[in-house]
């Protein structure tokens, strides 16, 4: 069965193609009305962020730093910069994407474009901006037509994908990313309406647990998957996973690739069982592991 806005296809279905739905200020509320109608069934969220690079770094390899120092470096970067894009790929327990009434012929994912970052005056890493430009991100359009992050945060809370408080934690939601420390950090900053990140790693991890429920970091999962190494593109290539829509370093496309890599890893290395994947939940690569 499929509802008007439900249905599904994907790794477990027979989609003909996938469409990335671009979201700007003018269609934000409409797109969130769709997302809110899907959350009860499509409670798995693969996500990706694009941001203006790194202002601060350290000559020491990250794996030699204690977690507290890794977090201090992350906080210094995220506190001074703004999110450019967020990609969300919702899917159900069978790996189906929402088909929005197309009878399983088309799957849909979302790409949100934010207005706070202005390349003309805001801190950024020039090489990162050049890379994002080459991937098709229109930095001139963002300040004019991008989404207000506070408005986005209010709608995300209202959608049911994240928790309002400790008494309404979204236990049924699983958030999935690849090397997720900066992804979660920028989302937490946005959900805090632009306030600086917490002072300590322990406070930060508490917020991740409260807001997002169950989390899975594919980079950490890879430790238990023989033959996988490198970044998202490399892992996808090893697994025979192709990019179905968009380009690398576009948040919607990368969230879709993250979804497909997750399903392939789950099938190949964890017998397709959520219970086995759950053994590796709750660890954020780049902070608790490196």
GROMACS .gro file of C-alpha atoms in nm:
model
  290
    1UNK     CA    1   0.000   0.000   0.000
    2UNK     CA    2   0.106   0.357  -0.046
    3UNK     CA    3  -0.043   0.672   0.091
    4UNK     CA    4  -0.069   0.991  -0.107
    5UNK     CA    5   0.265   1.110   0.023
    6UNK     CA    6   0.412   0.777   0.128
    7UNK     CA    7   0.489   0.474  -0.077
    8UNK     CA    8   0.845   0.369  -0.123
    9UNK     CA    9   1.126   0.239  -0.332
   10UNK     CA   10   1.501   0.225  -0.325
   11UNK     CA   11   1.741  -0.057  -0.240
   12UNK     CA   12   1.434  -0.261  -0.149
   13UNK     CA   13   1.207  -0.121  -0.420
   14UNK     CA   14   1.203  -0.049  -0.795
   15UNK     CA   15   1.256   0.320  -0.835
   16UNK     CA   16   1.320   0.446  -1.185
   17UNK     CA   17   1.508   0.748  -1.056
   18UNK     CA   18   1.562   0.975  -0.758
   19UNK     CA   19   1.494   1.348  -0.740
   20UNK     CA   20   1.668   1.591  -0.504
   21UNK     CA   21   1.413   1.852  -0.396
   22UNK     CA   22   1.585   2.191  -0.352
   23UNK     CA   23   1.449   2.388  -0.055
   24UNK     CA   24   1.476   2.767  -0.023
   25UNK     CA   25   1.296   3.023   0.192
   26UNK     CA   26   0.996   3.038  -0.041
   27UNK     CA   27   0.910   2.665  -0.024
   28UNK     CA   28   1.044   2.572   0.321
   29UNK     CA   29   0.711   2.540   0.501
   30UNK     CA   30   0.553   2.342   0.217
   31UNK     CA   31   0.841   2.094   0.206
   32UNK     CA   32   0.835   2.054   0.583
   33UNK     CA   33   0.463   1.982   0.568
   34UNK     CA   34   0.550   1.689   0.343
   35UNK     CA   35   0.835   1.572   0.565
   36UNK     CA   36   0.620   1.590   0.879
   37UNK     CA   37   0.361   1.367   0.711
   38UNK     CA   38   0.628   1.104   0.642
   39UNK     CA   39   0.815   1.084   0.973
   40UNK     CA   40   0.605   0.810   1.134
   41UNK     CA   41   0.689   0.568   0.854
   42UNK     CA   42   1.021   0.701   0.721
   43UNK     CA   43   1.206   0.733   1.050
   44UNK     CA   44   1.560   0.667   0.927
   45UNK     CA   45   1.750   0.984   0.830
   46UNK     CA   46   2.072   0.983   0.631
   47UNK     CA   47   2.214   1.334   0.630
   48UNK     CA   48   2.507   1.543   0.514
   49UNK     CA   49   2.616   1.904   0.555
   50UNK     CA   50   2.821   2.144   0.349
   51UNK     CA   51   3.003   2.426   0.528
   52UNK     CA   52   3.279   2.680   0.449
   53UNK     CA   53   3.577   2.464   0.543
   54UNK     CA   54   3.803   2.495   0.845
   55UNK     CA   55   3.954   2.807   1.000
   56UNK     CA   56   4.155   2.627   1.266
   57UNK     CA   57   4.364   2.314   1.248
   58UNK     CA   58   4.645   2.143   1.434
   59UNK     CA   59   4.973   1.998   1.307
   60UNK     CA   60   4.922   1.692   1.525
   61UNK     CA   61   4.729   1.400   1.371
   62UNK     CA   62   4.376   1.388   1.509
   63UNK     CA   63   4.411   1.033   1.633
   64UNK     CA   64   4.689   1.154   1.867
   65UNK     CA   65   4.469   1.420   2.024
   66UNK     CA   66   4.252   1.341   2.326
   67UNK     CA   67   3.878   1.369   2.257
   68UNK     CA   68   3.853   1.692   2.456
   69UNK     CA   69   4.105   1.862   2.225
   70UNK     CA   70   3.933   1.729   1.914
   71UNK     CA   71   3.612   1.881   2.040
   72UNK     CA   72   3.776   2.215   2.127
   73UNK     CA   73   3.902   2.238   1.768
   74UNK     CA   74   3.560   2.150   1.625
   75UNK     CA   75   3.390   2.403   1.849
   76UNK     CA   76   3.630   2.680   1.749
   77UNK     CA   77   3.550   2.620   1.381
   78UNK     CA   78   3.173   2.575   1.409
   79UNK     CA   79   3.121   2.869   1.645
   80UNK     CA   80   3.272   3.108   1.390
   81UNK     CA   81   3.113   2.976   1.070
   82UNK     CA   82   2.769   2.909   0.925
   83UNK     CA   83   2.605   2.614   0.756
   84UNK     CA   84   2.567   2.632   0.377
   85UNK     CA   85   2.357   2.325   0.296
   86UNK     CA   86   2.188   2.030   0.465
   87UNK     CA   87   2.082   1.716   0.283
   88UNK     CA   88   1.817   1.481   0.427
   89UNK     CA   89   1.732   1.137   0.292
   90UNK     CA   90   1.441   0.976   0.473
   91UNK     CA   91   1.379   0.602   0.440
   92UNK     CA   92   1.189   0.325   0.612
   93UNK     CA   93   1.297   0.002   0.781
   94UNK     CA   94   1.295  -0.178   0.444
   95UNK     CA   95   1.520   0.080   0.276
   96UNK     CA   96   1.240   0.247   0.080
   97UNK     CA   97   1.248   0.617  -0.004
   98UNK     CA   98   0.929   0.827  -0.005
   99UNK     CA   99   0.771   0.823  -0.350
  100UNK     CA  100   0.519   1.104  -0.282
  101UNK     CA  101   0.238   0.933  -0.467
  102UNK     CA  102   0.430   0.831  -0.780
  103UNK     CA  103   0.357   0.463  -0.725
  104UNK     CA  104   0.717   0.374  -0.650
  105UNK     CA  105   0.853   0.518  -0.974
  106UNK     CA  106   1.039   0.814  -0.820
  107UNK     CA  107   1.212   0.858  -0.485
  108UNK     CA  108   1.266   1.197  -0.324
  109UNK     CA  109   1.531   1.348  -0.098
  110UNK     CA  110   1.575   1.705   0.029
  111UNK     CA  111   1.846   1.970   0.006
  112UNK     CA  112   1.815   2.282   0.225
  113UNK     CA  113   2.000   2.601   0.134
  114UNK     CA  114   2.071   2.852   0.413
  115UNK     CA  115   2.112   3.228   0.400
  116UNK     CA  116   2.339   3.307   0.699
  117UNK     CA  117   2.665   3.249   0.516
  118UNK     CA  118   2.776   3.537   0.293
  119UNK     CA  119   3.095   3.456   0.105
  120UNK     CA  120   3.172   3.827   0.065
  121UNK     CA  121   3.219   3.895   0.435
  122UNK     CA  122   3.197   3.580   0.648
  123UNK     CA  123   3.495   3.368   0.762
  124UNK     CA  124   3.573   3.075   0.532
  125UNK     CA  125   3.848   2.864   0.381
  126UNK     CA  126   3.897   2.977   0.018
  127UNK     CA  127   3.986   2.629  -0.107
  128UNK     CA  128   3.662   2.488   0.038
  129UNK     CA  129   3.455   2.762  -0.123
  130UNK     CA  130   3.621   2.695  -0.459
  131UNK     CA  131   3.539   2.324  -0.425
  132UNK     CA  132   3.175   2.394  -0.337
  133UNK     CA  133   3.143   2.641  -0.625
  134UNK     CA  134   3.277   2.380  -0.866
  135UNK     CA  135   3.012   2.141  -0.736
  136UNK     CA  136   2.737   2.387  -0.827
  137UNK     CA  137   2.661   2.571  -0.504
  138UNK     CA  138   2.545   2.926  -0.586
  139UNK     CA  139   2.688   3.148  -0.314
  140UNK     CA  140   2.537   3.461  -0.465
  141UNK     CA  141   2.187   3.319  -0.429
  142UNK     CA  142   2.219   3.204  -0.067
  143UNK     CA  143   2.190   3.545   0.109
  144UNK     CA  144   1.901   3.646  -0.117
  145UNK     CA  145   1.684   3.336  -0.123
  146UNK     CA  146   1.828   3.105   0.142
  147UNK     CA  147   1.648   2.972   0.448
  148UNK     CA  148   1.658   3.148   0.783
  149UNK     CA  149   1.818   2.890   1.014
  150UNK     CA  150   1.594   2.986   1.306
  151UNK     CA  151   1.283   2.921   1.098
  152UNK     CA  152   1.431   2.590   0.986
  153UNK     CA  153   1.508   2.490   1.346
  154UNK     CA  154   1.151   2.559   1.459
  155UNK     CA  155   1.011   2.349   1.175
  156UNK     CA  156   1.258   2.066   1.236
  157UNK     CA  157   1.152   2.051   1.602
  158UNK     CA  158   0.787   2.055   1.497
  159UNK     CA  159   0.836   1.778   1.238
  160UNK     CA  160   0.913   1.510   1.497
  161UNK     CA  161   1.255   1.426   1.352
  162UNK     CA  162   1.428   1.568   1.660
  163UNK     CA  163   1.323   1.602   2.022
  164UNK     CA  164   1.189   1.916   2.188
  165UNK     CA  165   1.297   1.804   2.535
  166UNK     CA  166   1.402   1.502   2.737
  167UNK     CA  167   1.038   1.393   2.770
  168UNK     CA  168   0.976   1.370   2.394
  169UNK     CA  169   1.293   1.203   2.272
  170UNK     CA  170   1.245   1.051   1.922
  171UNK     CA  171   1.332   0.695   2.015
  172UNK     CA  172   1.216   0.560   1.679
  173UNK     CA  173   1.445   0.789   1.478
  174UNK     CA  174   1.789   0.683   1.358
  175UNK     CA  175   2.021   0.954   1.224
  176UNK     CA  176   2.298   0.826   0.994
  177UNK     CA  177   2.602   1.010   0.861
  178UNK     CA  178   2.958   0.951   0.745
  179UNK     CA  179   3.233   1.099   0.967
  180UNK     CA  180   2.960   1.288   1.145
  181UNK     CA  181   3.127   1.518   1.400
  182UNK     CA  182   3.085   1.840   1.199
  183UNK     CA  183   2.746   1.732   1.065
  184UNK     CA  184   2.603   1.699   1.414
  185UNK     CA  185   2.785   2.010   1.535
  186UNK     CA  186   2.633   2.238   1.273
  187UNK     CA  187   2.286   2.092   1.331
  188UNK     CA  188   2.317   2.143   1.707
  189UNK     CA  189   2.429   2.502   1.653
  190UNK     CA  190   2.125   2.557   1.430
  191UNK     CA  191   1.887   2.388   1.674
  192UNK     CA  192   2.031   2.617   1.943
  193UNK     CA  193   1.930   2.916   1.725
  194UNK     CA  194   2.291   3.010   1.653
  195UNK     CA  195   2.427   2.994   2.006
  196UNK     CA  196   2.785   2.868   2.052
  197UNK     CA  197   2.831   2.497   2.101
  198UNK     CA  198   2.851   2.365   2.459
  199UNK     CA  199   3.181   2.416   2.640
  200UNK     CA  200   3.257   2.048   2.693
  201UNK     CA  201   3.246   1.731   2.488
  202UNK     CA  202   3.027   1.566   2.750
  203UNK     CA  203   2.763   1.838   2.717
  204UNK     CA  204   2.778   1.815   2.339
  205UNK     CA  205   2.731   1.438   2.338
  206UNK     CA  206   2.442   1.477   2.579
  207UNK     CA  207   2.271   1.708   2.331
  208UNK     CA  208   2.329   1.466   2.044
  209UNK     CA  209   2.170   1.189   2.249
  210UNK     CA  210   1.877   1.407   2.355
  211UNK     CA  211   1.798   1.564   2.017
  212UNK     CA  212   1.861   1.281   1.772
  213UNK     CA  213   1.789   0.959   1.955
  214UNK     CA  214   1.985   0.675   1.793
  215UNK     CA  215   2.284   0.775   1.580
  216UNK     CA  216   2.508   0.575   1.347
  217UNK     CA  217   2.838   0.693   1.201
  218UNK     CA  218   2.938   0.489   0.896
  219UNK     CA  219   3.304   0.585   0.933
  220UNK     CA  220   3.302   0.418   1.274
  221UNK     CA  221   3.103   0.119   1.143
  222UNK     CA  222   3.375   0.067   0.881
  223UNK     CA  223   3.614  -0.047   1.152
  224UNK     CA  224   3.415  -0.369   1.160
  225UNK     CA  225   3.387  -0.406   0.780
  226UNK     CA  226   3.684  -0.581   0.619
  227UNK     CA  227   3.816  -0.414   0.306
  228UNK     CA  228   3.658  -0.070   0.353
  229UNK     CA  229   3.872   0.241   0.387
  230UNK     CA  230   3.885   0.607   0.290
  231UNK     CA  231   3.608   0.860   0.245
  232UNK     CA  232   3.247   0.823   0.137
  233UNK     CA  233   3.324   0.812  -0.236
  234UNK     CA  234   3.593   0.548  -0.187
  235UNK     CA  235   3.368   0.329   0.027
  236UNK     CA  236   3.083   0.364  -0.221
  237UNK     CA  237   3.314   0.258  -0.504
  238UNK     CA  238   3.439  -0.046  -0.311
  239UNK     CA  239   3.080  -0.151  -0.240
  240UNK     CA  240   2.967  -0.094  -0.600
  241UNK     CA  241   2.732   0.187  -0.498
  242UNK     CA  242   2.674   0.457  -0.760
  243UNK     CA  243   2.561   0.818  -0.718
  244UNK     CA  244   2.199   0.834  -0.837
  245UNK     CA  245   2.143   1.210  -0.842
  246UNK     CA  246   2.343   1.530  -0.813
  247UNK     CA  247   2.716   1.573  -0.760
  248UNK     CA  248   2.971   1.519  -0.487
  249UNK     CA  249   2.979   1.802  -0.230
  250UNK     CA  250   2.611   1.876  -0.279
  251UNK     CA  251   2.441   1.794   0.051
  252UNK     CA  252   2.131   1.630  -0.095
  253UNK     CA  253   2.331   1.405  -0.325
  254UNK     CA  254   2.579   1.314  -0.052
  255UNK     CA  255   2.298   1.227   0.191
  256UNK     CA  256   2.152   0.999  -0.076
  257UNK     CA  257   2.490   0.831  -0.127
  258UNK     CA  258   2.523   0.792   0.252
  259UNK     CA  259   2.185   0.617   0.258
  260UNK     CA  260   2.284   0.375  -0.018
  261UNK     CA  261   2.622   0.300   0.141
  262UNK     CA  262   2.452   0.236   0.476
  263UNK     CA  263   2.210  -0.014   0.324
  264UNK     CA  264   2.487  -0.195   0.136
  265UNK     CA  265   2.710  -0.211   0.446
  266UNK     CA  266   2.420  -0.336   0.655
  267UNK     CA  267   2.341  -0.609   0.403
  268UNK     CA  268   2.697  -0.720   0.337
  269UNK     CA  269   2.852  -0.702   0.683
  270UNK     CA  270   2.561  -0.718   0.929
  271UNK     CA  271   2.327  -0.972   0.767
  272UNK     CA  272   2.076  -0.696   0.697
  273UNK     CA  273   1.988  -0.676   1.066
  274UNK     CA  274   1.931  -0.350   1.251
  275UNK     CA  275   2.013  -0.525   1.578
  276UNK     CA  276   2.370  -0.591   1.462
  277UNK     CA  277   2.412  -0.236   1.333
  278UNK     CA  278   2.294  -0.112   1.673
  279UNK     CA  279   2.607  -0.254   1.834
  280UNK     CA  280   2.797   0.035   1.669
  281UNK     CA  281   2.554   0.319   1.741
  282UNK     CA  282   2.620   0.628   1.948
  283UNK     CA  283   2.987   0.680   1.853
  284UNK     CA  284   3.075   0.996   1.659
  285UNK     CA  285   3.380   0.956   1.442
  286UNK     CA  286   3.622   1.245   1.480
  287UNK     CA  287   3.538   1.291   1.848
  288UNK     CA  288   3.502   0.968   2.045
  289UNK     CA  289   3.687   0.765   1.781
  290UNK     CA  290   3.941   0.867   1.523
   0.00000   0.00000   0.00000
